[in-house]
Coordinates of C-alpha atoms in Angstrom, one line a residue:
Chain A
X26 CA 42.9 -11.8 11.1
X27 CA 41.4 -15.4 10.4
X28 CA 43.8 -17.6 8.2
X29 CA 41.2 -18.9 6.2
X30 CA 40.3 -15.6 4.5
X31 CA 42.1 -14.2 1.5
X32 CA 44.4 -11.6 2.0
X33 CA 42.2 -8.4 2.2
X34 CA 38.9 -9.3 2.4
X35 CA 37.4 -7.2 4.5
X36 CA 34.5 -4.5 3.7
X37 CA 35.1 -3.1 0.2
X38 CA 33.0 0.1 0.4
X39 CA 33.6 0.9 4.1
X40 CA 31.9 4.4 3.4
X41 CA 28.8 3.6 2.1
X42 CA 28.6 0.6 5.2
X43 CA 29.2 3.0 7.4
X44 CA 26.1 5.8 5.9
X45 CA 24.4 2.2 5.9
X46 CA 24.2 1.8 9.8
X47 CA 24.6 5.2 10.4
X48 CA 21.0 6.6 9.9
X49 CA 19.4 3.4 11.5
X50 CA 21.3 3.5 14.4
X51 CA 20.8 7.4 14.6
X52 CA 17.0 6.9 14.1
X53 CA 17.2 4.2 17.7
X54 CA 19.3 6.1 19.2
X55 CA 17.3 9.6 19.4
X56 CA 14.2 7.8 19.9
X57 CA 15.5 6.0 22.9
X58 CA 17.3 8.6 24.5
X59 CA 15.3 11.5 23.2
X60 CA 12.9 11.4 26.6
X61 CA 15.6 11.7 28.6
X62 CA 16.3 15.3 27.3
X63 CA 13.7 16.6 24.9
X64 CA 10.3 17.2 26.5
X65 CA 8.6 18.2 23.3
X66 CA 7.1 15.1 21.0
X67 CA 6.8 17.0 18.0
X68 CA 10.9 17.5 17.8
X69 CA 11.5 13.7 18.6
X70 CA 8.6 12.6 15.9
X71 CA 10.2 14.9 13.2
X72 CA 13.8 13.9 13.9
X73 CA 13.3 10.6 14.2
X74 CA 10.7 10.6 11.2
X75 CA 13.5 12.2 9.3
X76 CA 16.4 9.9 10.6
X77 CA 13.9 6.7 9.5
X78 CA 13.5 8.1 6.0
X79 CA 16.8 9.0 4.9
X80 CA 17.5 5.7 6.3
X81 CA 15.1 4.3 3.8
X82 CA 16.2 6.7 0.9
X83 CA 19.9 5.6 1.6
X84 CA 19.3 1.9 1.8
X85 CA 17.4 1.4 -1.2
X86 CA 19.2 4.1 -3.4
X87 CA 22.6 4.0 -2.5
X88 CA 23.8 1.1 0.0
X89 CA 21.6 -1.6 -2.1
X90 CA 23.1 -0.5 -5.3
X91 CA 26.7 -0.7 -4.1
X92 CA 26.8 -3.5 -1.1
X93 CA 24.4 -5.8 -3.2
X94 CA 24.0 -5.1 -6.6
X95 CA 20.3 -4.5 -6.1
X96 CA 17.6 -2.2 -6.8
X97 CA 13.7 -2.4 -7.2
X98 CA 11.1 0.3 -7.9
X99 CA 7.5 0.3 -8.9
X100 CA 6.5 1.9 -12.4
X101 CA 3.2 2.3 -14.0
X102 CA 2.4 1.3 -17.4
X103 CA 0.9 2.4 -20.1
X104 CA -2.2 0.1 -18.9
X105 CA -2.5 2.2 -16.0
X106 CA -1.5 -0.6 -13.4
X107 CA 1.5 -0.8 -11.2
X108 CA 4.7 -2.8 -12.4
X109 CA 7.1 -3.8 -9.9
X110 CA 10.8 -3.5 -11.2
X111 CA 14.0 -5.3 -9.8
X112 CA 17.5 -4.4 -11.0
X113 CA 20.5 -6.3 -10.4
X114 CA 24.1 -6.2 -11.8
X115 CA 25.6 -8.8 -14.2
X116 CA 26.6 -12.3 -12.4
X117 CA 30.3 -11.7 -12.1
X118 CA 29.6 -8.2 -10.5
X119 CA 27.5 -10.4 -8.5
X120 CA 30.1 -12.9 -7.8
X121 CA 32.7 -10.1 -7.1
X122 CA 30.4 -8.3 -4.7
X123 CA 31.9 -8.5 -1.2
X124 CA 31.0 -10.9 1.4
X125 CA 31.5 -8.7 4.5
X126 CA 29.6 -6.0 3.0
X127 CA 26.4 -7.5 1.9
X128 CA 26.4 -9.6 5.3
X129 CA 26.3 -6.5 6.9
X130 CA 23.9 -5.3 4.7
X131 CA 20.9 -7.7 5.1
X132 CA 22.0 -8.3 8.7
X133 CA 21.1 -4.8 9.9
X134 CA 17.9 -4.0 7.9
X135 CA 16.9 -7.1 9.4
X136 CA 17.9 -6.0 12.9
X137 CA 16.7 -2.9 12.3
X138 CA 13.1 -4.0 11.8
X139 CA 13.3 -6.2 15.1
X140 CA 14.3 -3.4 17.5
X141 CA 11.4 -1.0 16.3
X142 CA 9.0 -3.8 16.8
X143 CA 10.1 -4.5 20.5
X144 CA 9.9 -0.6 20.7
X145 CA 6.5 -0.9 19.4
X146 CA 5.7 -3.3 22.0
X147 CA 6.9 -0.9 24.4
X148 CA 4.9 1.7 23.4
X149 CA 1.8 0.2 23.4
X150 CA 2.5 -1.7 26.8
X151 CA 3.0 2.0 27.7
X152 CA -0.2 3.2 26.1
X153 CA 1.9 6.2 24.6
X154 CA -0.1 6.2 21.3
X155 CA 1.4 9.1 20.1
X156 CA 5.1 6.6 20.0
X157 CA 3.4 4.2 18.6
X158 CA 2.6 6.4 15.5
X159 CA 6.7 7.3 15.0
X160 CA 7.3 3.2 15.4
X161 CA 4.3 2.3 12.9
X162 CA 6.1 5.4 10.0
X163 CA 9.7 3.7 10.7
X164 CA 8.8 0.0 10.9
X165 CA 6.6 0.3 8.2
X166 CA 9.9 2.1 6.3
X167 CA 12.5 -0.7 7.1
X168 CA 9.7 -3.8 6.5
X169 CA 9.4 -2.0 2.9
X170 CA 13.2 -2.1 2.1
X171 CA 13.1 -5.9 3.3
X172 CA 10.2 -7.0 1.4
X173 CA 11.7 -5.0 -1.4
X174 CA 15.3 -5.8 -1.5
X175 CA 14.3 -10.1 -1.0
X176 CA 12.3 -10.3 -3.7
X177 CA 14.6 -8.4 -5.7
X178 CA 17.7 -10.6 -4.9
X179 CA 14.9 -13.4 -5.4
X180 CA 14.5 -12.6 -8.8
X181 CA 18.3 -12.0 -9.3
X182 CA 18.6 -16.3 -8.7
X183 CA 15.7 -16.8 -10.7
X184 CA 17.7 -14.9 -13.5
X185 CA 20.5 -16.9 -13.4
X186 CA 19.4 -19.9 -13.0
X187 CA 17.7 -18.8 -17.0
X188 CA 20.8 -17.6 -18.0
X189 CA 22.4 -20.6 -17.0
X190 CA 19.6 -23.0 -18.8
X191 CA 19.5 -20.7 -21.7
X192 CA 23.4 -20.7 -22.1
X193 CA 23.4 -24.7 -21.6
X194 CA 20.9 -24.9 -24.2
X195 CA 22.6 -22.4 -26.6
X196 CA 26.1 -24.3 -26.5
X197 CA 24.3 -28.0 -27.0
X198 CA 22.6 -26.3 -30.1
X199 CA 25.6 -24.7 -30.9
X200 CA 27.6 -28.1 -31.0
X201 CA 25.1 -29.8 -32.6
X202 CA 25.2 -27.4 -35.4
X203 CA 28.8 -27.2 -35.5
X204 CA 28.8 -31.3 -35.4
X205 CA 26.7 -31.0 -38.3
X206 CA 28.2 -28.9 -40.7
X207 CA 31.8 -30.7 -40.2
X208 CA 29.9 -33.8 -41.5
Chain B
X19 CA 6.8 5.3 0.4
X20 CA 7.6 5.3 0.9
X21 CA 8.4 4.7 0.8
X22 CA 9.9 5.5 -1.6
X23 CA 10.2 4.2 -4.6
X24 CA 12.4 5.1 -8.4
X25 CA 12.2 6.0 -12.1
X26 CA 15.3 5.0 -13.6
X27 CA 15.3 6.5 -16.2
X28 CA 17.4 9.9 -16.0
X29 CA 20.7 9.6 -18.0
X30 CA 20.3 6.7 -19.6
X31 CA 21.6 7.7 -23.2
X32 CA 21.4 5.8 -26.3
X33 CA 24.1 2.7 -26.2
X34 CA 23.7 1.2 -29.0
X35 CA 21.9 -1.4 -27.9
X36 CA 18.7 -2.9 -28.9
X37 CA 15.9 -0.9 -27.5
X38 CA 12.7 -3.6 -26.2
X39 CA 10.2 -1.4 -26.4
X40 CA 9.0 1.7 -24.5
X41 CA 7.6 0.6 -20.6
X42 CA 6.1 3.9 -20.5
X43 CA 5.6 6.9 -22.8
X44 CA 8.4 9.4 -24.0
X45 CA 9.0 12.6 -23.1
X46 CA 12.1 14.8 -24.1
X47 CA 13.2 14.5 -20.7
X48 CA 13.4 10.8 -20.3
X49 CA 14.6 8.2 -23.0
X50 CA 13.1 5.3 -23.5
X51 CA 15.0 3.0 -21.4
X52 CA 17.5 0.7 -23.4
X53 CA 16.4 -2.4 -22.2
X54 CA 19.3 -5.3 -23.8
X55 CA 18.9 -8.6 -24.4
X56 CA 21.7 -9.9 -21.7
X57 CA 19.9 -11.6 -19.3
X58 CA 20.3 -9.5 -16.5
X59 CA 18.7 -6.5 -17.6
X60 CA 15.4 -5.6 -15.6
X61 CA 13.2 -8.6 -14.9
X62 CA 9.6 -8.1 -16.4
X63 CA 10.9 -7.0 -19.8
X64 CA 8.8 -8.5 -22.6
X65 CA 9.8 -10.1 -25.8
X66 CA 13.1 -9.7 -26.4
X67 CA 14.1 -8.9 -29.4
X68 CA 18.4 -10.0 -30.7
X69 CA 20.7 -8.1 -29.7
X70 CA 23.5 -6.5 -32.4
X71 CA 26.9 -8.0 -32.1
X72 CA 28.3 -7.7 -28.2
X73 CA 29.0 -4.4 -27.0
X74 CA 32.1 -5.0 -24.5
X75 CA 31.1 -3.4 -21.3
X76 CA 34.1 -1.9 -19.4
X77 CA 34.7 -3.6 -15.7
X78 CA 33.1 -0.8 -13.4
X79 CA 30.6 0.4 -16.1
X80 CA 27.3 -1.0 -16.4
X81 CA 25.9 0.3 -19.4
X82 CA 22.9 -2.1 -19.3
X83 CA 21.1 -1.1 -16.0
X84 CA 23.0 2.4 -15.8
X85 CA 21.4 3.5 -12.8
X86 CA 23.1 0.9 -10.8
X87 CA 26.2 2.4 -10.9
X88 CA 25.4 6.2 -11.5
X89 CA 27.3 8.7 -8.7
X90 CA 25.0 9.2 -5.5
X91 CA 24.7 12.7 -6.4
X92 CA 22.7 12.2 -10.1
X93 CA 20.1 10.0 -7.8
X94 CA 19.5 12.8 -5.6
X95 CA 19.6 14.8 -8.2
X96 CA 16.8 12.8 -10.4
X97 CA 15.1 12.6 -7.2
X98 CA 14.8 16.6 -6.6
X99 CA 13.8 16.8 -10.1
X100 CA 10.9 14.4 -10.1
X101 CA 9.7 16.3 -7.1
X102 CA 9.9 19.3 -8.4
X103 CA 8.3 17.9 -12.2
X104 CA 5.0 16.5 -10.0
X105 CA 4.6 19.6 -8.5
X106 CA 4.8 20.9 -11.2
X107 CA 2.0 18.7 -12.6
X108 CA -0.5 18.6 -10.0
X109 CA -0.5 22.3 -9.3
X110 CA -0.4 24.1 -12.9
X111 CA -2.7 24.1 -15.6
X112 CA -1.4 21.9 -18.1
X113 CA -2.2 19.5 -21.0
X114 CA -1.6 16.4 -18.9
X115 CA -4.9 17.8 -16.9
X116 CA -7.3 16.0 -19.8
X117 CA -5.6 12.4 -18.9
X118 CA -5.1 12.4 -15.6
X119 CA -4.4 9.0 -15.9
X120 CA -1.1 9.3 -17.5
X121 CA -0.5 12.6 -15.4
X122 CA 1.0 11.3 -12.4
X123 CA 2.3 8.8 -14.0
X124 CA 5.9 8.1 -11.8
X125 CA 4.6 9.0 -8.6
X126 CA 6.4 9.2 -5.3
X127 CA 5.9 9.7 -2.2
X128 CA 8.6 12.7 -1.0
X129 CA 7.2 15.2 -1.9
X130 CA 3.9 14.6 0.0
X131 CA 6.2 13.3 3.2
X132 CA 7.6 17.0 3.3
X133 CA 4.3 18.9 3.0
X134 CA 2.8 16.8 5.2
X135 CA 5.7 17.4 8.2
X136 CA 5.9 20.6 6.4
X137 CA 2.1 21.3 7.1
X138 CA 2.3 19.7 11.2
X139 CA 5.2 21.6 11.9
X140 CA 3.4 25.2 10.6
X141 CA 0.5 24.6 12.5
X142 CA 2.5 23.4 15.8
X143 CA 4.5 26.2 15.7
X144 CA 1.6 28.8 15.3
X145 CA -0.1 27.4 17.5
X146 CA 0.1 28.7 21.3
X147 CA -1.0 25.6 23.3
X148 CA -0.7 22.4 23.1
X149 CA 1.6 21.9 20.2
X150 CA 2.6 18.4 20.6
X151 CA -0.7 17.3 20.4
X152 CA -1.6 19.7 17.1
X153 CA 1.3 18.2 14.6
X154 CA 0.3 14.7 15.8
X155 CA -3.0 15.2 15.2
X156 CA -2.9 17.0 11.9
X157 CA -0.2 14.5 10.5
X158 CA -2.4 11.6 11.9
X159 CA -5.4 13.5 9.8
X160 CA -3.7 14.0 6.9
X161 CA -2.2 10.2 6.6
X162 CA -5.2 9.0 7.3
X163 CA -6.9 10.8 5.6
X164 CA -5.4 10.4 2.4
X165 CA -5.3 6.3 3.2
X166 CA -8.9 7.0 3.5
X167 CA -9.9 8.5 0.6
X168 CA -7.6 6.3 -1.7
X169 CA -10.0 3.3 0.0
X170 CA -13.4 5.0 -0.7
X171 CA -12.2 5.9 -4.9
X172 CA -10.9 2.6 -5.0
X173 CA -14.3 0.9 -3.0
X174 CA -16.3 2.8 -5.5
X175 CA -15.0 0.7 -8.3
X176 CA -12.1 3.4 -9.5
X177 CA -9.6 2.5 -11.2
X178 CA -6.6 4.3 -9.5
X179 CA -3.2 2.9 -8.1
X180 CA -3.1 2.9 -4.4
X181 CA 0.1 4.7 -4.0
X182 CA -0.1 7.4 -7.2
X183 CA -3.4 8.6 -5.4
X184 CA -1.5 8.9 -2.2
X185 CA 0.8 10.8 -3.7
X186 CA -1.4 13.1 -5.5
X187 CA -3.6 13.8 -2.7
X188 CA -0.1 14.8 -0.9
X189 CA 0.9 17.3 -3.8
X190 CA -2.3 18.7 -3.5
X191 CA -1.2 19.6 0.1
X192 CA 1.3 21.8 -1.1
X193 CA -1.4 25.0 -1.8
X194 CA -2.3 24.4 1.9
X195 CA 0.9 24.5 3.1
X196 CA 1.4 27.8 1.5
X197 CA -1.7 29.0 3.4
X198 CA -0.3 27.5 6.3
X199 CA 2.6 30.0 5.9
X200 CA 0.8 33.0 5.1
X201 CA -0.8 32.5 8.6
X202 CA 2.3 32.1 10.1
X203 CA 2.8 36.3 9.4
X204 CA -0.1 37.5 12.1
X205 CA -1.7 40.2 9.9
X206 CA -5.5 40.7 9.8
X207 CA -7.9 38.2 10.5
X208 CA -9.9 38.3 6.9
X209 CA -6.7 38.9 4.9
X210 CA -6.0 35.5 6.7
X211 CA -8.8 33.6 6.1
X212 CA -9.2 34.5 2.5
X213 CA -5.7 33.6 2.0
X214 CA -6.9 30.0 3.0
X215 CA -9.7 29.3 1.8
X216 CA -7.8 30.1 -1.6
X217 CA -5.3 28.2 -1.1
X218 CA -7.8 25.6 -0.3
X219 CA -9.6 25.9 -3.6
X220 CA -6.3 25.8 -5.6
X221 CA -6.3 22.3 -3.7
X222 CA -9.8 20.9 -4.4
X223 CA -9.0 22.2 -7.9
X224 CA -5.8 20.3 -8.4
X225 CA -7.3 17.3 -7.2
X226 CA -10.5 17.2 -8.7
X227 CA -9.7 15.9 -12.3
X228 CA -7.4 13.2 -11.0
X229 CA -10.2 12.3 -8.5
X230 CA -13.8 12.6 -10.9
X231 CA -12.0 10.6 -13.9
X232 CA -11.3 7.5 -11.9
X233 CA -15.1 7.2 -11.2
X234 CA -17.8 6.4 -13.1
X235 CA -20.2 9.8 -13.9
X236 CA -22.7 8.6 -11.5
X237 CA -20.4 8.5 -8.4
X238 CA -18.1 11.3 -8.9
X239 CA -20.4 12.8 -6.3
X240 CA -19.5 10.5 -3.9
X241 CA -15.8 10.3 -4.7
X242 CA -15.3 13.8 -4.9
X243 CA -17.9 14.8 -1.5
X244 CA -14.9 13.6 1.7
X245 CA -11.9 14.8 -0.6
X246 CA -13.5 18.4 -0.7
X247 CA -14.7 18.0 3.2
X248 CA -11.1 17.0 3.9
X249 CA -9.9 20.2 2.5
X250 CA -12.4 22.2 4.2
X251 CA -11.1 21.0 7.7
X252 CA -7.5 21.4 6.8
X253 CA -8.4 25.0 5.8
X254 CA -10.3 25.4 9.0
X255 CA -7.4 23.9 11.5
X256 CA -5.0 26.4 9.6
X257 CA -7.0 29.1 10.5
X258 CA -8.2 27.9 14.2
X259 CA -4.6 27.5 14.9
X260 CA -3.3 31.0 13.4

């Protein structure tokens, strides 16, 4: 165990990591060794399909909500036009959230989207074009989680950075009123 | 999707806490959401009004965005529901039919997903050659084809969201995957084909309003003309398959 870290530190929700990388590395997995031993592309397309969209439903229902603090959605208004929504838990939660675990988090959906781009080039070095339609659904997947989850923990700093303005400002009025009235 | 893609707005009960306003319109199902004051409620929120005096907030609880920390189980669970809701929409007569634009309103994109595999899968299976190619090629028609005909509403100057058209043209599937099914049991050829094609109009009908109101009177021709041929071919690869 490294010296430096407290006593315990290690991941704080190991089940919910572990559900995390499971349906990721599942999806790889059977897509890479799936021609091996299934000749039939409709069972690899639908497993895999399936595997990349629980994935999805997992990372941005469950895993993001518990190894970051995070959540985002879309919602339309009464206006009729599309409102993007980000979530995130209070700043001590925040602060409390464990290293290891969100680490691990943005580590793999980032890895995740790498490895089903080189199998994309793969694919289409291959001219399979039928493969390249299962990598466009799951890349397209993970790349939505990313683009989702960073501009949701984007807007989590830009929160507390007005909290902390709006607190700074609220105790300098404060004092000043409270330097007032003793006078 | 895709997502994929969340309404949060199952379960969150009155707190006691100062209610913004309404993001969206009330139905007995839903509350309005209690959006606080604290700063680290939802982003986007509008004029805050102040908050009463501090509600203390249990460590674990988090009363101000409770779907962060509901069980796994309720998401699924709200999830399942909202499909089921939509479906529910799209399909079945209802007063929601006169304003399609509030119909659809939380939209997602599961339910289609499943009709759509749902829909490949039937028509692989019945089919007796071939069947690789068959489910990629209807669920390569039916993406497209949706992405398609979101583009030509939207390029005729309607005024529809990209992904709730998406996702009603994929509820809209679900009469078609029903036909699908009936032609899965091989009775007799007509009984077959009328099964479809009304199946298929249930389709063209639960589409249509969403569809003719986003357009201008003088293109609704135009708009509604691929999403009807669309249908058609559906209907006709279910029953060239069966």
């Amino acid at each position: 165990m490294d010296q430096n870290q407290p006593a315990g530190e290690n991941y704080a929700n190991p089940k919910t990591c572990f559900f995390h990388v499971l349906f990721k590395a599942a999806a790889l997995a059977f897509y890479i060794l799936s021609a091996l031993f299934f000749d039939s592309f409709v069972i690899i397309f639908v497993v895999t399909v399936v595997l990349a969209a629980l994935d999805f439903w997992v990372v941005k229902n469950v895993s993001g909500r518990i190894l970051v603090g995070l959540r985002w959605w879309n919602e339309i208004n009464e206006q009729g036009e599309s409102v993007w929504k980000f979530e995130c838990l209070d700043q001590e939660s925040l602060a409390r959230m464990n290293k290891k675990d969100s680490w691990l988090f943005w580590w793999t959906i980032y890895l995740n989207a790498v490895a089903w781009i080189f199998l994309g080039i793969f694919s289409i070095i291959r001219f399979e074009p039928d493969y390249v339609l299962v990598v466009g659904v799951c890349l397209s997947l993970s790349i939505a989680n990313i683009v989702g989850f960073t501009r949701c923990r984007k807007d989590a700093k830009k929160q507390i950075q007005q909290f902390a303005t709006q607190t700074i400002a609220s105790r300098f009025s404060s004092t000043l009123q409270s330097a007032f009235s003793v006078v | 999707m895709e997502n994929n893609f969340e309404n949060p707005f199952h379960g969150a009960g009155q707190v006691g806490q100062a209610v913004l306003e309404p993001t969206r319109r009330s139905s007995p199902r839903t509350p309005p959401f209690p959006y606080s004051s604290l700063p680290f409620a939802s982003s986007n929120a509008k004029s805050p009004t102040p908050s009463p005096s501090p509600v203390v907030i249990p460590p674990g609880h988090n009363i101000v965005a409770p779907t962060l920390t509901e069980p796994v189980w309720e998401t699924v669970q709200r999830d399942l529901s909202r499909i089921l809701s939509n479906l529910k929409l799209v399909l079945f007569p209802n007063p929601h039919r006169e304003d399609p634009g509030k119909a659809l309103r939380d939209w997602d994109l599961w339910g289609p997903f499943f009709f759509v595999i749902f829909l490949g899968l039937t028509l692989s299976w019945s089919a007796s050659i071939k069947k690789s190619e068959i489910f990629a090629v209807s669920f390569a028609l039916l993406g497209i084809g949706a992405i398609v005909l979101t583009l030509n509403v939207l390029l005729l100057g309607g005024k529809i969201i990209f992904f709730q058209s998406l996702s009603l043209l994929g509820y809209c599937l679900f009469p078609l995957d029903i036909g699908a099914l009936i032609c899965l049991f091989k009775g007799h050829f007509i009984a077959r084909m009328i099964a479809v094609f009304v199946t298929m109009f249930w389709s063209s009908w639960a589409a249509y309003p969403f569809i003719s109101s986003a357009v201008t009177q003088k293109r609704k021709a135009l708009a509604l003309y691929p999403l009807l041929l669309m249908y058609v071919s559906v209907a006709f690869l279910i029953i060239a398959t069966s």
